[in-house]
Backbone as XML, in Angstrom:
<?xml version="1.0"?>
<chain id="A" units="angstrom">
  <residue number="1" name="UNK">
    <atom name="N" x="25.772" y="57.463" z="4.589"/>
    <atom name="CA" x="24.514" y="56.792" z="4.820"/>
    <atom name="C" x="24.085" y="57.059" z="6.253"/>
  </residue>
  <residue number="2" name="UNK">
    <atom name="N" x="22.423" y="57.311" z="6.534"/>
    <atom name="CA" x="22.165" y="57.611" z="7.640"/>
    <atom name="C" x="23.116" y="58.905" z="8.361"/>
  </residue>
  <residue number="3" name="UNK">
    <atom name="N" x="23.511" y="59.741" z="7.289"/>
    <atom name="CA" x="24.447" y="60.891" z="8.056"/>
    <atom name="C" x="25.424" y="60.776" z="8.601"/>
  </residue>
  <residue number="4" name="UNK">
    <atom name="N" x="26.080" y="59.334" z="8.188"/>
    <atom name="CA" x="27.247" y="59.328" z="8.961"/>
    <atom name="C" x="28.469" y="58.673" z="8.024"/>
  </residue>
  <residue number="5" name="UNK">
    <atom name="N" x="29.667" y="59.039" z="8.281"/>
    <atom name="CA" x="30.313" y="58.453" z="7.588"/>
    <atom name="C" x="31.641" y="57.753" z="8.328"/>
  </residue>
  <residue number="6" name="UNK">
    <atom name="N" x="32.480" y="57.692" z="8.174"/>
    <atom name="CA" x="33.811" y="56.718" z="9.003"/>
    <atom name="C" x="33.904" y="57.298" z="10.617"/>
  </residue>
  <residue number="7" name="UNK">
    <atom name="N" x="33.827" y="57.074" z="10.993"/>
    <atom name="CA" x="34.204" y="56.778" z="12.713"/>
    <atom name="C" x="32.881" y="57.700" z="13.101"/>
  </residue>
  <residue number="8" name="UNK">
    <atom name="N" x="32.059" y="57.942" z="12.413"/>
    <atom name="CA" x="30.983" y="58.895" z="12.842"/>
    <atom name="C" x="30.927" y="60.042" z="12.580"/>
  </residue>
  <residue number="9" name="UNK">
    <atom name="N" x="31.982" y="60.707" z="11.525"/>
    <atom name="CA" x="32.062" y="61.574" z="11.315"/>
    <atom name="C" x="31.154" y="61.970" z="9.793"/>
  </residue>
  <residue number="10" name="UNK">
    <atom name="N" x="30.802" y="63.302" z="10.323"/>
    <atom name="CA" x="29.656" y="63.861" z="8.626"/>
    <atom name="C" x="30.213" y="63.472" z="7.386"/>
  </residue>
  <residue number="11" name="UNK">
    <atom name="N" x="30.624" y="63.120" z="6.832"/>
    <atom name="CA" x="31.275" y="63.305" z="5.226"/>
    <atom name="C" x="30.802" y="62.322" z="4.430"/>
  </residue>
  <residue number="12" name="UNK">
    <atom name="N" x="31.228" y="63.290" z="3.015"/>
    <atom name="CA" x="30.651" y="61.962" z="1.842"/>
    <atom name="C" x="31.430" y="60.872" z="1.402"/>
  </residue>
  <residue number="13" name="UNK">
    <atom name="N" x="31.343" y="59.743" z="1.143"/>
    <atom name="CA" x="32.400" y="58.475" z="1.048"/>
    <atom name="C" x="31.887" y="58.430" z="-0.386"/>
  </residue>
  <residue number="14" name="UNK">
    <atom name="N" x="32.964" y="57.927" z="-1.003"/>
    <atom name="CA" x="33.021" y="57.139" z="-2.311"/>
    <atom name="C" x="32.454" y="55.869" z="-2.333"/>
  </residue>
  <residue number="15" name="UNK">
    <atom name="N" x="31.950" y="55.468" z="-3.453"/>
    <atom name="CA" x="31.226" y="53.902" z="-3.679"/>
    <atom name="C" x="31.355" y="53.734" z="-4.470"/>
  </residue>
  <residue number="16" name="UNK">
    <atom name="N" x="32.549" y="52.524" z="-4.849"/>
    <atom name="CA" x="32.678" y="52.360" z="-6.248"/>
    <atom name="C" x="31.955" y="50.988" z="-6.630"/>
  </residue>
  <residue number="17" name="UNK">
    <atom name="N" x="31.054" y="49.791" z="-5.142"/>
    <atom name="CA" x="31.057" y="48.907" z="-5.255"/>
    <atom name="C" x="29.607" y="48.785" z="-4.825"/>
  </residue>
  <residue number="18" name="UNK">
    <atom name="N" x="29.317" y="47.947" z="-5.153"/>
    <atom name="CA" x="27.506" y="48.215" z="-4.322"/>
    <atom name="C" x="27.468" y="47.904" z="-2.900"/>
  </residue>
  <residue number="19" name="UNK">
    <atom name="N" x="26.481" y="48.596" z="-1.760"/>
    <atom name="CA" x="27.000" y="48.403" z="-0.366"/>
    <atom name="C" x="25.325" y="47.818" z="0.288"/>
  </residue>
  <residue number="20" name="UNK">
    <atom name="N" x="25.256" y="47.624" z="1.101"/>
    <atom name="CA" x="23.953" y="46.678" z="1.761"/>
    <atom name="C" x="23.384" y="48.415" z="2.600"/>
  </residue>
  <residue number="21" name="UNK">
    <atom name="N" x="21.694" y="48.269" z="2.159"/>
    <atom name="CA" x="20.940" y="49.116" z="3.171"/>
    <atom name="C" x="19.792" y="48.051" z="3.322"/>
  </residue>
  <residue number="22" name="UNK">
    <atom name="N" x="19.216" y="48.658" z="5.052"/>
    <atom name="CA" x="18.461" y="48.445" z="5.247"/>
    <atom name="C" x="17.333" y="49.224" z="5.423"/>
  </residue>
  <residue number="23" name="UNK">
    <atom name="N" x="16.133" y="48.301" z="5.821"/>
    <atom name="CA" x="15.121" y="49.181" z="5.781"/>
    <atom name="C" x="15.090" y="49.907" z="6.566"/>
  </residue>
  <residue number="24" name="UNK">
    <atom name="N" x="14.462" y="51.479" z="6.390"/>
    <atom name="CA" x="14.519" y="52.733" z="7.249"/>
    <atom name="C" x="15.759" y="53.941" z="7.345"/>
  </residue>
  <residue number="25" name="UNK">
    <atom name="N" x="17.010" y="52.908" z="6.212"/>
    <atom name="CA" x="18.235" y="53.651" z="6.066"/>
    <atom name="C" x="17.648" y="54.513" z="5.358"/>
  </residue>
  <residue number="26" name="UNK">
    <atom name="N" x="18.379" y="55.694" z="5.679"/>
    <atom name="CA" x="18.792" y="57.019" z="4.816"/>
    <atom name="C" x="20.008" y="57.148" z="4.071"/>
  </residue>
  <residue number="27" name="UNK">
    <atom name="N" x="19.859" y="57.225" z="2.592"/>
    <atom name="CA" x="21.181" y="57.398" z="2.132"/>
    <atom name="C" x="20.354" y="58.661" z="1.322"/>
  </residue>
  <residue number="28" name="UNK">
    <atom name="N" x="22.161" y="59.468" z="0.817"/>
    <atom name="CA" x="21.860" y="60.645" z="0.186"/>
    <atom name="C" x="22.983" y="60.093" z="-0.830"/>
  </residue>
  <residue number="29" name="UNK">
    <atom name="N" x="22.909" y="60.703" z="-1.952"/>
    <atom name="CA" x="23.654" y="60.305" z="-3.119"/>
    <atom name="C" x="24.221" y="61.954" z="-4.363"/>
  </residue>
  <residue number="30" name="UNK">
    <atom name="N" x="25.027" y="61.725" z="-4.852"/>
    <atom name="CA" x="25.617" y="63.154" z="-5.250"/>
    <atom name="C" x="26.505" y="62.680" z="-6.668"/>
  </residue>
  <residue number="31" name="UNK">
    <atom name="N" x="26.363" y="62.901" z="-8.252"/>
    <atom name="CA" x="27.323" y="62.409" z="-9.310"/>
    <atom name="C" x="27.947" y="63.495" z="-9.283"/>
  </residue>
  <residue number="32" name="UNK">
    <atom name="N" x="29.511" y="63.088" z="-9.558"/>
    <atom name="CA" x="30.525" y="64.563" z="-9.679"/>
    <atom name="C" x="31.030" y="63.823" z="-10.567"/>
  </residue>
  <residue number="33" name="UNK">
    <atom name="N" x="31.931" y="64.448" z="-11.293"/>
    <atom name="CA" x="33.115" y="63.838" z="-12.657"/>
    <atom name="C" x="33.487" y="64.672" z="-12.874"/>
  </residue>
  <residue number="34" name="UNK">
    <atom name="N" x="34.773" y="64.835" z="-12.817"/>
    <atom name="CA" x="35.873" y="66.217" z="-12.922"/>
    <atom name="C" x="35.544" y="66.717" z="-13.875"/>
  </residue>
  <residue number="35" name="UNK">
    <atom name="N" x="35.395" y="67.706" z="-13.995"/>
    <atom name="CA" x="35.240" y="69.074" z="-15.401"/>
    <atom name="C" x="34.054" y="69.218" z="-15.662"/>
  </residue>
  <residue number="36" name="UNK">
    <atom name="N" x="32.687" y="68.421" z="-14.742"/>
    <atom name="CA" x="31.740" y="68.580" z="-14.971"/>
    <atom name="C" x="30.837" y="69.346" z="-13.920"/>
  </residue>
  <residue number="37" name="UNK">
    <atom name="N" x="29.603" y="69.712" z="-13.584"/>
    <atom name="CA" x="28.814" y="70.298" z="-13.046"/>
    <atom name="C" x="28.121" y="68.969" z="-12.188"/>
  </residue>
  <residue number="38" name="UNK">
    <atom name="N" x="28.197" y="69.093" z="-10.994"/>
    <atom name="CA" x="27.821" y="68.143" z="-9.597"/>
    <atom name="C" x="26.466" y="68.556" z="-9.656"/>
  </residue>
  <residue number="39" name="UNK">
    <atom name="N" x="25.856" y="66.895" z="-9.746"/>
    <atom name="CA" x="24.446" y="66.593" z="-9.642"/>
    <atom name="C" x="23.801" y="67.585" z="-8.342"/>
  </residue>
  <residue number="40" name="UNK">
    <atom name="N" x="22.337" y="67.565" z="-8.291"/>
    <atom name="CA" x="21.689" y="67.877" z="-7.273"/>
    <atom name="C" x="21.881" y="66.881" z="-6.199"/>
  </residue>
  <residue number="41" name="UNK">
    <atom name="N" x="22.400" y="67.577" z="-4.847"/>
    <atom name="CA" x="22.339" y="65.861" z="-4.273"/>
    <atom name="C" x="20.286" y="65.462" z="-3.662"/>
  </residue>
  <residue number="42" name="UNK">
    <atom name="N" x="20.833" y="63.775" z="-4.021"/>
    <atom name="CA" x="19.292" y="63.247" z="-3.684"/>
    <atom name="C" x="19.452" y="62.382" z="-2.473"/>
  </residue>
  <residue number="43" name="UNK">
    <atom name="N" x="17.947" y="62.534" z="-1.633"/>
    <atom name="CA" x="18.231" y="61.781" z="-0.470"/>
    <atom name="C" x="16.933" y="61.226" z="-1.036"/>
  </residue>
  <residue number="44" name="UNK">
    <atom name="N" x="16.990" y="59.569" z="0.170"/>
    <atom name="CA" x="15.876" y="59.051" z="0.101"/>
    <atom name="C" x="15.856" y="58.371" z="1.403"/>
  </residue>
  <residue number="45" name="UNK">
    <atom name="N" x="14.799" y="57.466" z="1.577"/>
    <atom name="CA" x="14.422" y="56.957" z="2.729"/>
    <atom name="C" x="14.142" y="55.375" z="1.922"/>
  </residue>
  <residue number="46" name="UNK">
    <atom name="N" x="14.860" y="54.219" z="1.973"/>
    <atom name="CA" x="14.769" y="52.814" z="2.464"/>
    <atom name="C" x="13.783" y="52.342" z="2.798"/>
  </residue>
  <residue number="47" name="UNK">
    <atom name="N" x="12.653" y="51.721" z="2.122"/>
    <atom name="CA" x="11.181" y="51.390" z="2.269"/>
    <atom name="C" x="11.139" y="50.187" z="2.525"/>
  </residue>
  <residue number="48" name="UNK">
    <atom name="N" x="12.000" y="49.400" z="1.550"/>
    <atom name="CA" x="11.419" y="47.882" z="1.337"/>
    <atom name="C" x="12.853" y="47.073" z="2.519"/>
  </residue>
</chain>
């Protein structure tokens, strides 16, 4: 989220739980499931 992930470093984190954004956050989002073909990843921008 917002490009960042644990100690500030780039990477993608797992979410298995629902997590709090705010407005103006950037999150990008990506479905994988072993043996399958990985979504397009989607970004968005946090409006409300």
């Amino acid at each position: 989220m917002n490009g960042r992930g644990r100690n500030g470093e780039k990477h993608w984190n797992l979410y298995v739980e629902p997590f709090v954004v705010h407005k103006g956050d950037r999150v990008a989002v990506q479905a994988f499931r072993v043996g399958y073909k990985k979504s397009e990843i989607v970004d968005f921008l946090i409006e409300h």
